Amino acid sequence: MTQSVPNTQTQWLEVIFLWLAGVSAAMQFAKLSVSYDAVMMHYQTGATLTGLTLSVVGIAGLIFGVFAGMIANRIGYLKVLVGALFLGGVLSFLQSLLPHFSLFLLTRLLEGFSQLGVVVAAPTLIAKLSAPQHRSLTMGLWGTFFGVAFAITGWLGKSALDQLGLHGLFLSHALLISGFGVVLHFLLRKNPVLDFVPVAGGKVDCWLKC
């Protein structure tokens, strides 16, 4: 089992960027809600299949959510977060190419793993970067990420869709979510609060390995 170096002062800049990364990940849902009609028109699919492209992102969380925390604990929360953000960027870029519908649907399914990685890793890192007296505040901020993503996408997404089309909307999201991956990698990679040290007590570690 591992624990990080105790944090005595909230690192607000890092917390805000982690929250924004969560907002960008939640836009994986929001971008399809605002572009639903455009996707249905482009691919000439019915409401059922188009609706599937919106909801399929949640499948990964339903199936693998129980194990995600254990996996992140083993390989590192920052690595999981940055990898999930980059995965989201690659998948949004592929979607911007407007591939065949079956491939588009596959990218949406894989976006579920990106979403899962972010929602497991980001709040854990926020908690570690928050002083005890601020933790309820920072976690409350994290709890707003999904609603904020839909609000921002509803506010700006329709305009982006009208001006840039589906290609531009998805490409913009690819740049946004990848950008947060780059920023957080360099911002947090040498943060001593996130350095893990061994803790005595092998029962949990043995259970994870067995």
Coordinates of C-alpha atoms in Angstrom, one line a residue:
M1 CA 0.0 0.0 0.0
T2 CA 1.2 3.6 -0.7
Q3 CA 0.5 7.1 0.5
S4 CA 1.6 10.5 -0.7
V5 CA 3.5 13.2 1.2
P6 CA 1.0 15.1 3.4
N7 CA -0.1 18.4 1.9
T8 CA -0.4 21.4 4.2
Q9 CA -1.4 24.1 1.7
T10 CA -3.9 24.0 -1.1
Q11 CA -2.3 24.3 -4.5
W12 CA -5.1 26.2 -6.2
L13 CA -3.6 26.6 -9.7
E14 CA -3.2 22.8 -10.0
V15 CA -6.7 22.2 -8.6
I16 CA -8.3 24.6 -11.1
F17 CA -6.5 22.9 -14.0
L18 CA -7.6 19.5 -12.8
W19 CA -11.1 20.7 -12.6
L20 CA -10.9 22.2 -16.1
A21 CA -9.5 18.9 -17.3
G22 CA -12.7 17.2 -15.9
V23 CA -14.8 19.8 -17.7
S24 CA -13.0 19.0 -21.0
A25 CA -13.6 15.3 -20.4
A26 CA -17.3 15.8 -19.7
M27 CA -17.5 17.5 -23.0
Q28 CA -17.2 14.1 -24.5
F29 CA -20.9 13.7 -23.6
A30 CA -21.8 17.4 -24.2
K31 CA -20.4 17.7 -27.7
L32 CA -22.7 15.0 -29.0
S33 CA -25.7 16.5 -27.2
V34 CA -25.2 19.8 -29.1
S35 CA -24.4 18.1 -32.4
Y36 CA -27.0 15.3 -32.2
D37 CA -29.0 16.6 -35.2
A38 CA -25.9 17.3 -37.3
V39 CA -24.5 13.8 -36.6
M40 CA -27.9 12.2 -37.6
M41 CA -28.0 14.2 -40.8
H42 CA -24.4 13.5 -41.8
Y43 CA -24.5 9.8 -41.2
Q44 CA -28.2 9.4 -42.3
T45 CA -28.9 7.3 -39.2
G46 CA -32.1 7.1 -37.2
A47 CA -32.7 8.5 -33.7
T48 CA -31.8 5.1 -32.1
L49 CA -28.4 4.8 -33.6
T50 CA -27.6 8.4 -33.1
G51 CA -28.7 8.3 -29.5
L52 CA -26.4 5.3 -29.1
T53 CA -23.4 7.5 -30.0
L54 CA -24.3 9.8 -27.1
S55 CA -24.9 7.1 -24.5
V56 CA -22.3 4.5 -25.4
V57 CA -19.5 6.6 -23.6
G58 CA -20.9 5.5 -20.3
I59 CA -20.5 1.7 -20.9
A60 CA -16.9 1.6 -19.9
G61 CA -17.7 3.2 -16.5
L62 CA -20.5 0.7 -15.9
I63 CA -18.4 -2.3 -16.6
F64 CA -14.9 -1.3 -15.4
G65 CA -15.6 1.4 -12.9
V66 CA -15.1 -0.9 -9.9
F67 CA -11.5 -1.8 -11.0
A68 CA -10.4 1.6 -12.3
G69 CA -9.4 2.9 -8.9
M70 CA -7.2 -0.1 -8.2
I71 CA -5.6 0.1 -11.6
A72 CA -4.9 3.8 -11.1
N73 CA -3.4 3.2 -7.7
R74 CA -1.0 0.6 -9.1
I75 CA 0.3 2.6 -12.1
G76 CA -0.1 6.1 -10.8
Y77 CA -3.0 8.6 -10.9
L78 CA -1.1 11.2 -12.9
K79 CA -0.2 8.7 -15.6
V80 CA -3.8 7.6 -15.8
L81 CA -5.1 11.1 -16.0
V82 CA -2.6 12.3 -18.7
G83 CA -3.0 9.1 -20.7
A84 CA -6.8 9.4 -20.5
L85 CA -6.7 13.1 -21.7
F86 CA -4.4 12.2 -24.6
L87 CA -6.6 9.2 -25.5
G88 CA -9.6 11.6 -25.5
G89 CA -7.7 14.0 -27.8
V90 CA -6.8 11.2 -30.3
L91 CA -10.3 9.9 -30.4
S92 CA -11.8 13.4 -30.9
F93 CA -9.3 14.0 -33.7
L94 CA -10.4 10.7 -35.4
Q95 CA -14.0 11.8 -35.0
S96 CA -13.2 15.2 -36.7
L97 CA -12.3 13.2 -39.8
L98 CA -15.9 12.0 -39.9
P99 CA -15.1 8.4 -40.5
H100 CA -17.5 5.6 -41.4
F101 CA -20.3 5.4 -38.8
S102 CA -19.1 2.1 -37.3
L103 CA -15.7 3.5 -36.7
F104 CA -17.2 6.7 -35.3
L105 CA -19.3 4.6 -32.9
L106 CA -16.1 2.7 -31.8
T107 CA -14.3 5.9 -31.0
R108 CA -17.3 6.9 -28.9
L109 CA -17.1 3.6 -27.0
L110 CA -13.3 4.1 -26.4
E111 CA -14.0 7.6 -25.2
G112 CA -15.7 5.9 -22.2
F113 CA -12.2 4.7 -21.1
S114 CA -10.9 8.2 -21.4
Q115 CA -13.8 9.5 -19.4
L116 CA -13.3 6.8 -16.8
G117 CA -9.6 7.5 -16.4
V118 CA -10.3 11.2 -15.8
V119 CA -13.1 10.8 -13.3
V120 CA -11.1 8.3 -11.3
A121 CA -7.7 10.2 -11.3
A122 CA -8.6 13.9 -11.3
P123 CA -10.7 14.0 -8.0
T124 CA -8.0 11.9 -6.2
L125 CA -5.3 14.3 -7.3
I126 CA -7.4 17.3 -6.3
A127 CA -7.9 15.8 -2.8
K128 CA -4.2 15.2 -2.5
L129 CA -3.4 18.8 -3.5
S130 CA -5.9 20.3 -1.1
A131 CA -5.2 21.2 2.5
P132 CA -7.6 19.4 4.9
Q133 CA -9.5 22.7 5.7
H134 CA -10.1 23.3 1.9
R135 CA -10.9 19.7 0.8
S136 CA -14.7 20.0 1.1
L137 CA -14.5 23.2 -1.0
T138 CA -12.2 21.7 -3.7
M139 CA -14.2 18.5 -3.9
G140 CA -17.4 20.5 -4.2
L141 CA -15.8 22.4 -7.1
W142 CA -15.0 19.1 -8.7
G143 CA -18.7 18.0 -8.4
T144 CA -19.7 20.8 -10.7
F145 CA -17.6 19.7 -13.7
F146 CA -20.3 17.8 -15.5
G147 CA -22.9 20.6 -15.4
V148 CA -20.4 23.2 -16.3
A149 CA -19.3 21.2 -19.3
F150 CA -22.9 21.1 -20.6
A151 CA -23.4 24.7 -19.8
I152 CA -20.3 25.8 -21.7
T153 CA -20.9 23.5 -24.6
G154 CA -24.5 24.6 -24.9
W155 CA -23.4 28.2 -24.8
L156 CA -20.5 28.0 -27.3
G157 CA -20.9 24.7 -29.0
K158 CA -23.8 25.6 -31.2
S159 CA -22.0 28.6 -32.5
A160 CA -18.9 26.6 -33.1
L161 CA -21.0 23.9 -34.9
D162 CA -22.6 26.6 -37.2
Q163 CA -19.3 28.2 -38.1
L164 CA -16.9 25.2 -38.2
G165 CA -19.2 22.2 -38.8
L166 CA -18.8 18.8 -37.2
H167 CA -15.2 18.6 -38.2
G168 CA -14.3 21.9 -36.5
L169 CA -16.4 21.1 -33.3
F170 CA -14.7 17.7 -32.8
L171 CA -11.2 19.1 -33.7
S172 CA -11.7 21.9 -31.2
H173 CA -12.4 19.4 -28.5
A174 CA -9.4 17.3 -29.5
L175 CA -7.1 20.4 -29.1
L176 CA -8.8 21.4 -25.8
I177 CA -8.6 18.0 -24.0
S178 CA -5.1 17.2 -25.3
G179 CA -3.9 20.7 -24.2
F180 CA -5.0 20.0 -20.6
G181 CA -3.1 16.7 -20.8
V182 CA 0.1 18.6 -21.8
V183 CA -0.3 21.3 -19.2
L184 CA -1.0 18.9 -16.3
H185 CA 1.9 16.6 -17.3
F186 CA 4.4 19.5 -16.9
L187 CA 2.6 21.1 -14.0
L188 CA 2.3 18.0 -11.8
R189 CA 5.1 15.6 -12.9
K190 CA 7.6 16.9 -10.2
N191 CA 5.0 17.8 -7.5
P192 CA 6.3 16.3 -4.2
V193 CA 2.8 16.0 -2.9
L194 CA 2.1 13.3 -5.5
D195 CA 5.3 11.3 -4.7
F196 CA 4.1 8.0 -3.2
V197 CA 6.0 6.3 -0.4
P198 CA 5.5 2.8 0.9
V199 CA 3.3 2.2 3.9
A200 CA 3.5 -0.8 6.2
G201 CA 0.7 -3.3 6.0
G202 CA 0.9 -5.9 3.3
K203 CA -2.6 -7.3 3.4
V204 CA -4.1 -4.8 1.0
D205 CA -1.1 -5.0 -1.3
C206 CA -1.3 -8.8 -1.3
W207 CA -5.0 -8.6 -2.0
L208 CA -4.4 -6.4 -5.0
K209 CA -1.7 -8.7 -6.4
C210 CA -3.6 -12.0 -5.8

